[in-house]
mmCIF file of C-alpha atoms in Angstrom:
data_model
loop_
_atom_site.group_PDB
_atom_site.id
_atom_site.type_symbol
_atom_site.label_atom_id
_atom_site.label_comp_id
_atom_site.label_asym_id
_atom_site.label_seq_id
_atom_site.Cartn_x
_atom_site.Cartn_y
_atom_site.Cartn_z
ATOM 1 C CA UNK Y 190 0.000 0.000 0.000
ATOM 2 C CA UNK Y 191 1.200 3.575 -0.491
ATOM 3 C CA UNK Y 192 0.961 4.509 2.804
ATOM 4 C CA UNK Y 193 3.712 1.561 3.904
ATOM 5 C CA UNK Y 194 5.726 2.797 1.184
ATOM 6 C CA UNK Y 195 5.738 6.636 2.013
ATOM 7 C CA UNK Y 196 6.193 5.468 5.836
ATOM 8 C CA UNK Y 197 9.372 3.076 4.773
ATOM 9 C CA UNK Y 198 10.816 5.485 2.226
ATOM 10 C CA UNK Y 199 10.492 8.941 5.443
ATOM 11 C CA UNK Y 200 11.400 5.931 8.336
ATOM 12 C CA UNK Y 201 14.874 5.213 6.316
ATOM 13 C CA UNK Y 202 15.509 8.865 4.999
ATOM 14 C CA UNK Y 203 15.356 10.362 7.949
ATOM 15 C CA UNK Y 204 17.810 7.316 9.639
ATOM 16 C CA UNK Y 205 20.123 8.410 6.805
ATOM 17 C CA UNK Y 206 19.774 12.041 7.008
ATOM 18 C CA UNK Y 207 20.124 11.806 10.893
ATOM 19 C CA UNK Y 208 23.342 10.207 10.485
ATOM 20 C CA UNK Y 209 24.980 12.288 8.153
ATOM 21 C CA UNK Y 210 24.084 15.068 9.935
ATOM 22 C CA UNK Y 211 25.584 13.501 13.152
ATOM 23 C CA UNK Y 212 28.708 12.732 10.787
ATOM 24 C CA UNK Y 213 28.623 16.610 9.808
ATOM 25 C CA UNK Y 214 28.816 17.756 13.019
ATOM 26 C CA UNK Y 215 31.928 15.473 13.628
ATOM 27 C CA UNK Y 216 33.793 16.444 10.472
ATOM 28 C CA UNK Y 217 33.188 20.424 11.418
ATOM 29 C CA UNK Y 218 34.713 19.314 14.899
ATOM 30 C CA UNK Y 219 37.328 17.877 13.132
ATOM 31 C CA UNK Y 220 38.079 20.639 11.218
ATOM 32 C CA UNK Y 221 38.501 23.557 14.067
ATOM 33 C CA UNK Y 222 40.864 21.077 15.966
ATOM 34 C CA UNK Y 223 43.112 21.112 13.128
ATOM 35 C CA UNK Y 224 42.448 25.090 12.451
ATOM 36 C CA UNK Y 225 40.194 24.022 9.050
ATOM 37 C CA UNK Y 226 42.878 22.783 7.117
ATOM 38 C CA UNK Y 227 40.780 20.453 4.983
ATOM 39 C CA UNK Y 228 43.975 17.768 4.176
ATOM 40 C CA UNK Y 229 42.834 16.063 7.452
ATOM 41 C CA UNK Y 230 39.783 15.030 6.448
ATOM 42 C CA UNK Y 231 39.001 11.536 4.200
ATOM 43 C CA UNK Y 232 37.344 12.088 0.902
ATOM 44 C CA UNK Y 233 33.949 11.230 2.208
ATOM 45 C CA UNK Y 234 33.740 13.563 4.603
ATOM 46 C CA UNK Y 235 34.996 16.112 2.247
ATOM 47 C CA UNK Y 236 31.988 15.148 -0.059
ATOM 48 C CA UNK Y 237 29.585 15.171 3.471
ATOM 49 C CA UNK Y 238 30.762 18.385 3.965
ATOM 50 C CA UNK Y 239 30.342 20.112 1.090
ATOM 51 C CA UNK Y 240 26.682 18.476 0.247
ATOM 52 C CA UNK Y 241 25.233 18.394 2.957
ATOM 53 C CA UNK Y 242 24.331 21.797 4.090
ATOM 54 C CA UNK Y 243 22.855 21.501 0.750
ATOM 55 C CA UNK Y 244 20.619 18.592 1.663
ATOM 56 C CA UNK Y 245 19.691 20.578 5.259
ATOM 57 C CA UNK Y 246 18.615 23.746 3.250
ATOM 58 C CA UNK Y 247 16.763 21.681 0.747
ATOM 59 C CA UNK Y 248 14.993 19.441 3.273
ATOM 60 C CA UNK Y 249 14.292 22.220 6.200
ATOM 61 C CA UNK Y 250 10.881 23.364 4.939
ATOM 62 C CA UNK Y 251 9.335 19.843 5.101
ATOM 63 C CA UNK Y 252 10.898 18.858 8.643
ATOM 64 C CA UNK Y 253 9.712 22.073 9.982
ATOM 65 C CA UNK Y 254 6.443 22.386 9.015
ATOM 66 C CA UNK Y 255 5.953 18.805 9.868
ATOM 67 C CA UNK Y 256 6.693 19.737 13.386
ATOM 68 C CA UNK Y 257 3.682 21.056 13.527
ATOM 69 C CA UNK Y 258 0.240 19.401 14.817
ATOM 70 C CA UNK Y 259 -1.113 16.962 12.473
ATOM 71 C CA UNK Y 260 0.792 19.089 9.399
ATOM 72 C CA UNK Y 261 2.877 15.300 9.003
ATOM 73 C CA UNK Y 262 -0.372 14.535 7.405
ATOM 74 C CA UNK Y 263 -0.226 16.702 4.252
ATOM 75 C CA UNK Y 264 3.644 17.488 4.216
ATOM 76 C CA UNK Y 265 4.619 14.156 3.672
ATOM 77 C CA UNK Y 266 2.756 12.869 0.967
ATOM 78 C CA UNK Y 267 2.665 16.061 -0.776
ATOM 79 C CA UNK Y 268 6.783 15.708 -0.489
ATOM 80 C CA UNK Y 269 6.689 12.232 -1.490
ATOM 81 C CA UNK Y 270 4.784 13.751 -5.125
ATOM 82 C CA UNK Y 271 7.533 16.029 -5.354
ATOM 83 C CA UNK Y 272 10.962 14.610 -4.284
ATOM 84 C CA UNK Y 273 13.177 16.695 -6.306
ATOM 85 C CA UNK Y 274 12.126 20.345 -5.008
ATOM 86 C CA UNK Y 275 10.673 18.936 -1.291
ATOM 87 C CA UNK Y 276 13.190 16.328 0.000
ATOM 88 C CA UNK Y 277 16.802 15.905 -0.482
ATOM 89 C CA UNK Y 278 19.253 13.000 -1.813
ATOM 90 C CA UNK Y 279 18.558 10.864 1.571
ATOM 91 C CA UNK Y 280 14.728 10.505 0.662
ATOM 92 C CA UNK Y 281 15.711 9.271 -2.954
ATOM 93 C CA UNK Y 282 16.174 6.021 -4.682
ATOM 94 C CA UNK Y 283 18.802 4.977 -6.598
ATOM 95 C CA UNK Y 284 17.070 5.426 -9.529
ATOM 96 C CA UNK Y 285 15.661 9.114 -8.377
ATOM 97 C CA UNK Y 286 19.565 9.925 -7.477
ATOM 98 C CA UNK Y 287 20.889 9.119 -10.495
ATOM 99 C CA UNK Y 288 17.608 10.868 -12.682
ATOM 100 C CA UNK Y 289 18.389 14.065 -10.564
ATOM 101 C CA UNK Y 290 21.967 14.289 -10.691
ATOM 102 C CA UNK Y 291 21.778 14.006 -14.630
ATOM 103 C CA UNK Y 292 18.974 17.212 -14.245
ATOM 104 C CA UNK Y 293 21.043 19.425 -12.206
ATOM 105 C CA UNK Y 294 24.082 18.244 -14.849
ATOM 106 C CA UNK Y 295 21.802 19.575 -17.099
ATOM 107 C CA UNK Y 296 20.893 22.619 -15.647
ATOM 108 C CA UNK Y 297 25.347 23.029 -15.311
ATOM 109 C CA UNK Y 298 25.867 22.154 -18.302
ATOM 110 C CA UNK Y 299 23.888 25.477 -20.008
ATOM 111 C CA UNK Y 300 26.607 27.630 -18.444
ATOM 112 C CA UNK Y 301 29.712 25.617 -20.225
ATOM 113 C CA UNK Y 302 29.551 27.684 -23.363
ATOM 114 C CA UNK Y 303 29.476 30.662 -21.840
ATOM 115 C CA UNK Y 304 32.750 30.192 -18.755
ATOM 116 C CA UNK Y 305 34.053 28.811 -22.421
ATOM 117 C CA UNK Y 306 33.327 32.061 -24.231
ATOM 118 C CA UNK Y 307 34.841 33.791 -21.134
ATOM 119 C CA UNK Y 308 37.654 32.050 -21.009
ATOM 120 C CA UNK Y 309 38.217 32.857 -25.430
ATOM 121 C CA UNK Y 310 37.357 36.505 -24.449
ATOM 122 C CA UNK Y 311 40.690 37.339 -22.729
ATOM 123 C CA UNK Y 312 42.897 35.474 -25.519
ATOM 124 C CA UNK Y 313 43.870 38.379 -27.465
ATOM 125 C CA UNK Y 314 44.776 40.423 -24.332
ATOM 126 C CA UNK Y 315 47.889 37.530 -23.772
ATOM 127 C CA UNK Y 316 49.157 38.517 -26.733
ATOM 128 C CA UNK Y 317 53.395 38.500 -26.017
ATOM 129 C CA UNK Y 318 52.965 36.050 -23.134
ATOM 130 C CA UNK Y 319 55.191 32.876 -23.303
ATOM 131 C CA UNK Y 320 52.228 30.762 -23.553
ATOM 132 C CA UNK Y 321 49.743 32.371 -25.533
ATOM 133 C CA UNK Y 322 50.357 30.183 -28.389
ATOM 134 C CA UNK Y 323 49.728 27.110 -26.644
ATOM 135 C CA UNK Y 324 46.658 28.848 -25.020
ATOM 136 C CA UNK Y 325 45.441 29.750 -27.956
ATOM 137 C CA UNK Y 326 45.900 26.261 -29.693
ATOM 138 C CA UNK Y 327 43.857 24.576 -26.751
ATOM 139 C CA UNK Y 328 41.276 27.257 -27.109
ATOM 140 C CA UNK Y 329 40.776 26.412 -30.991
ATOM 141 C CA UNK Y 330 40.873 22.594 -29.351
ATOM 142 C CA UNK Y 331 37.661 23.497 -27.162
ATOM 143 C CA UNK Y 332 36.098 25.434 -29.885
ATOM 144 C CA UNK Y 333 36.422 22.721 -32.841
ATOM 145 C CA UNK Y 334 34.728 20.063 -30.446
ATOM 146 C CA UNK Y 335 38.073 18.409 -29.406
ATOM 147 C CA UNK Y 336 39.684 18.306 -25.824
ATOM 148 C CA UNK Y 337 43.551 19.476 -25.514
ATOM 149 C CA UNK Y 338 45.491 16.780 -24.109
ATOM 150 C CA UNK Y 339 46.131 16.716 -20.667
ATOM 151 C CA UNK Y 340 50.221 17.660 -20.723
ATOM 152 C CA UNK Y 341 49.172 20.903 -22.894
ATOM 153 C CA UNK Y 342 46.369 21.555 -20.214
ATOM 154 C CA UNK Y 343 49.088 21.287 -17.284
ATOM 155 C CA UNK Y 344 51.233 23.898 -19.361
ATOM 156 C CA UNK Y 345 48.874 26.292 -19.196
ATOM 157 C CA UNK Y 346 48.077 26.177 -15.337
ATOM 158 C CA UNK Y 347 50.026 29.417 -14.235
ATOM 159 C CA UNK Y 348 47.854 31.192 -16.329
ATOM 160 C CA UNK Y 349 45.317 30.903 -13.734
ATOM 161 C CA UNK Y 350 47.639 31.740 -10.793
ATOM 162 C CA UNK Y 351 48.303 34.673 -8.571
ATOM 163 C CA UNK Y 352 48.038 37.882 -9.995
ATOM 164 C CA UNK Y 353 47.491 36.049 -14.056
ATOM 165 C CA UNK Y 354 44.745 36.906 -16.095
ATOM 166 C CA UNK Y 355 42.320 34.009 -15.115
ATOM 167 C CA UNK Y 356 43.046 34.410 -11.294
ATOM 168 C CA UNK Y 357 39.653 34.296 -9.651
ATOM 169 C CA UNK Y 358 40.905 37.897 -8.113
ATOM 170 C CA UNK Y 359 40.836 39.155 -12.032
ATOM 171 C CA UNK Y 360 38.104 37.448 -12.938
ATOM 172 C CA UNK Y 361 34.855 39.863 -14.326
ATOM 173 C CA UNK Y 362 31.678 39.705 -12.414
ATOM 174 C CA UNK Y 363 30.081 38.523 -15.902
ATOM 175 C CA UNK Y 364 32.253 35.303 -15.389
ATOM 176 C CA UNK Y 365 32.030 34.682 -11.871
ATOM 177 C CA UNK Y 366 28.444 34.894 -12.341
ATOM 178 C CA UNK Y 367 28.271 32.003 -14.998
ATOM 179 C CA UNK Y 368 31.078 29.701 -13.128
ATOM 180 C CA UNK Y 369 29.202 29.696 -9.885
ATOM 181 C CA UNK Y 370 26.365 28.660 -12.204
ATOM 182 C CA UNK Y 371 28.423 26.177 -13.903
ATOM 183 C CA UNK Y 372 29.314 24.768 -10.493
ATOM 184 C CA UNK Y 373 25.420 25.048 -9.083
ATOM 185 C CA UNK Y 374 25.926 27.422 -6.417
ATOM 186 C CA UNK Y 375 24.000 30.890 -6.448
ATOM 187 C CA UNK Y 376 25.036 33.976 -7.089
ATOM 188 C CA UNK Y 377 24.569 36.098 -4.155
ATOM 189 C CA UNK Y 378 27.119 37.477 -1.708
ATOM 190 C CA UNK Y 379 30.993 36.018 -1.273
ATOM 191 C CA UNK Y 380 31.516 34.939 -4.756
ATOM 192 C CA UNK Y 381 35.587 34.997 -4.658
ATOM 193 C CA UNK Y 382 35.307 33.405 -1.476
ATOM 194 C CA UNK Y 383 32.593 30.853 -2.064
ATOM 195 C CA UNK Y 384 34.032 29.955 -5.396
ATOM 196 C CA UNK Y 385 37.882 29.297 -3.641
ATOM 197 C CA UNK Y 386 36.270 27.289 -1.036
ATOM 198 C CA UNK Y 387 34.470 25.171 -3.633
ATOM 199 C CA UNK Y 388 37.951 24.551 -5.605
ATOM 200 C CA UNK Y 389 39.854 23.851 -2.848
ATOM 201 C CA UNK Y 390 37.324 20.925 -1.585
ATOM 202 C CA UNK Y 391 37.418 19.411 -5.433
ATOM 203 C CA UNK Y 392 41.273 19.549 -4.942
ATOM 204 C CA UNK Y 393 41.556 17.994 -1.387
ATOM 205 C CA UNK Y 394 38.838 15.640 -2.448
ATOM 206 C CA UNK Y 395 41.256 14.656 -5.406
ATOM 207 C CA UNK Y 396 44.503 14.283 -2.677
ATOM 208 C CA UNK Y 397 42.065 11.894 -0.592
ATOM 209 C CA UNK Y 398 41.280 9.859 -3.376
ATOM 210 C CA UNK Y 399 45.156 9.495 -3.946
ATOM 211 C CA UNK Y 400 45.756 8.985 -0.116
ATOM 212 C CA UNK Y 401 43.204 6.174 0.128
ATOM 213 C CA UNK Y 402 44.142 3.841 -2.930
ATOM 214 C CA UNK Y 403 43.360 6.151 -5.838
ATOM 215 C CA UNK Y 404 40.555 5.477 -7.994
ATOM 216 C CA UNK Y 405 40.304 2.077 -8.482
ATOM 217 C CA UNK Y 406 39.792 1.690 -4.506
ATOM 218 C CA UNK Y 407 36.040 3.603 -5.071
ATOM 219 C CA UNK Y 408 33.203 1.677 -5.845
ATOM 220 C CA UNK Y 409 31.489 2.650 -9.299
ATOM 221 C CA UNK Y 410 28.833 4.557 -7.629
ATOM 222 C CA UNK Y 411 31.530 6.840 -5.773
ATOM 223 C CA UNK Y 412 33.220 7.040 -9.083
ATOM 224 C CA UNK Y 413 29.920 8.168 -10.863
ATOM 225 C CA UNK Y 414 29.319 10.812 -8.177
ATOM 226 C CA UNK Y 415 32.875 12.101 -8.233
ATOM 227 C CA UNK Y 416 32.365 12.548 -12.205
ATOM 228 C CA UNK Y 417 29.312 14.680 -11.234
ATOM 229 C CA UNK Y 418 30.835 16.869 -8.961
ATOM 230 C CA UNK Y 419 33.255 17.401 -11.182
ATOM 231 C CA UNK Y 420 31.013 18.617 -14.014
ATOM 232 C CA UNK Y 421 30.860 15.289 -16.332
ATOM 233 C CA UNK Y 422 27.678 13.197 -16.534
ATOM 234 C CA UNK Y 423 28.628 9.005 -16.224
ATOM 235 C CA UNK Y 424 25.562 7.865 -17.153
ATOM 236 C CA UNK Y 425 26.370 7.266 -20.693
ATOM 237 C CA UNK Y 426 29.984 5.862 -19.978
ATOM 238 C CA UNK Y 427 30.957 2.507 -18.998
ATOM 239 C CA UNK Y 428 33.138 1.850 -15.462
ATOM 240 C CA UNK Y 429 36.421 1.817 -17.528
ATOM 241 C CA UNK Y 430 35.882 4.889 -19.026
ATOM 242 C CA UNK Y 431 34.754 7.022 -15.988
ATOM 243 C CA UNK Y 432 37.855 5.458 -13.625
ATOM 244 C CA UNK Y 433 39.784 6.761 -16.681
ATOM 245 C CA UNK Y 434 38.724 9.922 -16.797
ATOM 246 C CA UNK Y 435 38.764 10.402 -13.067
ATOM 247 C CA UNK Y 436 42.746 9.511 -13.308
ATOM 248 C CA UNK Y 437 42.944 12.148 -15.634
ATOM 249 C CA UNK Y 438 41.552 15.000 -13.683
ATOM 250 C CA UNK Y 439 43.407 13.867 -10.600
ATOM 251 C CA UNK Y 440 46.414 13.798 -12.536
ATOM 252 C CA UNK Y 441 45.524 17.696 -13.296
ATOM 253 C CA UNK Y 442 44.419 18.230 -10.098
ATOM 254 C CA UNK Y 443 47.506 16.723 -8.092
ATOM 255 C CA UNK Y 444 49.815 19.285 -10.196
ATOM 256 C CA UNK Y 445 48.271 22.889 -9.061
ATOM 257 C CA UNK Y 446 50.993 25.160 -8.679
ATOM 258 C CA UNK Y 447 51.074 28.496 -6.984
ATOM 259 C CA UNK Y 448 47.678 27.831 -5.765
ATOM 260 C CA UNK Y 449 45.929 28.301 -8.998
ATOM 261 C CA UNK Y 450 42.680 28.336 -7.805
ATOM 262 C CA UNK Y 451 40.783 28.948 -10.953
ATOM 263 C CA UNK Y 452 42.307 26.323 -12.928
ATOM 264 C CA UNK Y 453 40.466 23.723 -10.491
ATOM 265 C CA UNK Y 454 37.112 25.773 -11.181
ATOM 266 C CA UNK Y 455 38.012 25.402 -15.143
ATOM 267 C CA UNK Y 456 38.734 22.100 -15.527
ATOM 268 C CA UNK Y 457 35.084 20.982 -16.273
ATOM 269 C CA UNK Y 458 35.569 22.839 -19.805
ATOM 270 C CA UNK Y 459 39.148 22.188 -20.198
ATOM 271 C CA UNK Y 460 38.493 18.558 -19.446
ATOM 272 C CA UNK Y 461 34.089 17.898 -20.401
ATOM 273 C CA UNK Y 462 33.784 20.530 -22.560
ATOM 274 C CA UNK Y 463 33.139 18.518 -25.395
ATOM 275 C CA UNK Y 464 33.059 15.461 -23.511
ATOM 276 C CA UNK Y 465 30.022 12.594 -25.679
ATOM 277 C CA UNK Y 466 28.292 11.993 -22.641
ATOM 278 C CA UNK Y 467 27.920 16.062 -21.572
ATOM 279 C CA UNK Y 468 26.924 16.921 -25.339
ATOM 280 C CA UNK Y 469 24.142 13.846 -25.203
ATOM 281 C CA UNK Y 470 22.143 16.278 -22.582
ATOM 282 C CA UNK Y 471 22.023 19.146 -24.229
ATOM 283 C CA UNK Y 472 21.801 18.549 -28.218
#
């Protein structure tokens, strides 16, 4: 009967959300003994800690208002009808995770062409620097529907470093406005600041993975998640081919040099860009 199912599906979601919430509040302990350096913690609670305040915002509304006398009786079935916008990943079935995460890939994915067009903008102005050729080849890469290989991508790092033309300090409100988009977070206050804090989870994320056995230690559905957060959609791509392109970002990743923040934050075009299984959502 529906109402067993809606009382199993709220019973175990809120068992799940309970303990990652519990697991939350350990990792942020965590964090202020070691003054928030985020190397000390594993790569799950890196991922725990950067969804989910996510999943508390998202969920909030329902858990309050079904605090309230005999409310339980409307909230939850009308949240059970609408998962996506009234509960959060916890409430979900595999099936509904997976169907959601390729939306909100989607919804990501409409801001790719224009962090790429961004990114093309500011060619012209590198005109004399050392590696303007080589940014300019991978540029013509990205726009021709081909992906510059990874050694040529690693050359061109610095150029998103301290005080370089892509630094996230340089970087035109027009832009930051479509790579927090890009990376699904809003656009309100803090952008620098949000935007750093988002690349340097990705990149400590990417150091845990390597710490704990590297990529072939995940399971496929922690591989397949990792892809997401990293602005590629799996679904289309077999276990093979997501482990490899994991190892490939890592291998980007693991080589950031004078903390080149914004590099991190571009590596879904430089890397997905034109990526079979990204272009199969939107065309």
């Amino acid at each position: 009967p529906a109402a067993i199912r809606i009382y199993r599906i709220f019973k175990e979601g809120f068992q799940d959300f309970y303990q990652d919430f519990k697991g939350l509040m350990i990792v942020r302990k965590k964090l202020r003994r070691n003054y928030h350096e985020l190397g000390c913690l594993s790569r799950q609670e890196l991922e725990l800690n950067m969804r989910m305040p996510g999943d508390m915002y998202r969920v909030a509304p329902v858990l309050l208002i079904s605090a309230l006398p005999f409310a339980n009786y409307v909230v939850f079935p009308l949240a059970y009808l609408f998962p996506r916008q009234l509960l959060c990943r916890h409430f979900w079935t595999l099936q509904q995770k997976i169907q959601y995460s390729v939306l909100d890939q989607k919804r990501r994915l409409r801001y790719y062409k224009p962090v790429f067009r961004a990114l093309q903008s500011k060619v012209s102005s590198l005109k004399g620097h050392q590696t303007h050729n080589l940014w300019r080849q991978c540029i013509a890469q990205l726009g021709s529907g081909l992906h510059p290989g990874s050694i040529k991508v690693a050359n061109v790092q610095h150029l998103f470093g301290n005080g370089q033309v892509y630094d996230l300090k340089n970087l035109p409100s027009s832009h930051l406005r479509v790579l927090l988009k890009m990376h699904d977070m809003h656009t309100g206050w803090r952008r620098r600041k949000r935007l750093l804090e988002r690349a340097k989870m990705i990149y400590y994320m990417d150091l845990a993975i390597m710490r704990e056995g590297g990529v072939e230690a995940m399971s496929q559905e922690d591989v397949r998640t990792a892809c997401f957060i990293r602005g590629l959609n799996p679904t289309n791509m077999n276990a093979d081919e997501t482990v490899r392109w994991l190892k490939e970002w890592i291998k980007l990743s693991k080589g950031l040099k004078d903390e080149s923040w914004s590099f991190i934050l571009h590596l879904p075009i430089l890397t997905a860009y034109n990526h079979p299984s990204n272009w199969v959502l939107i065309h």
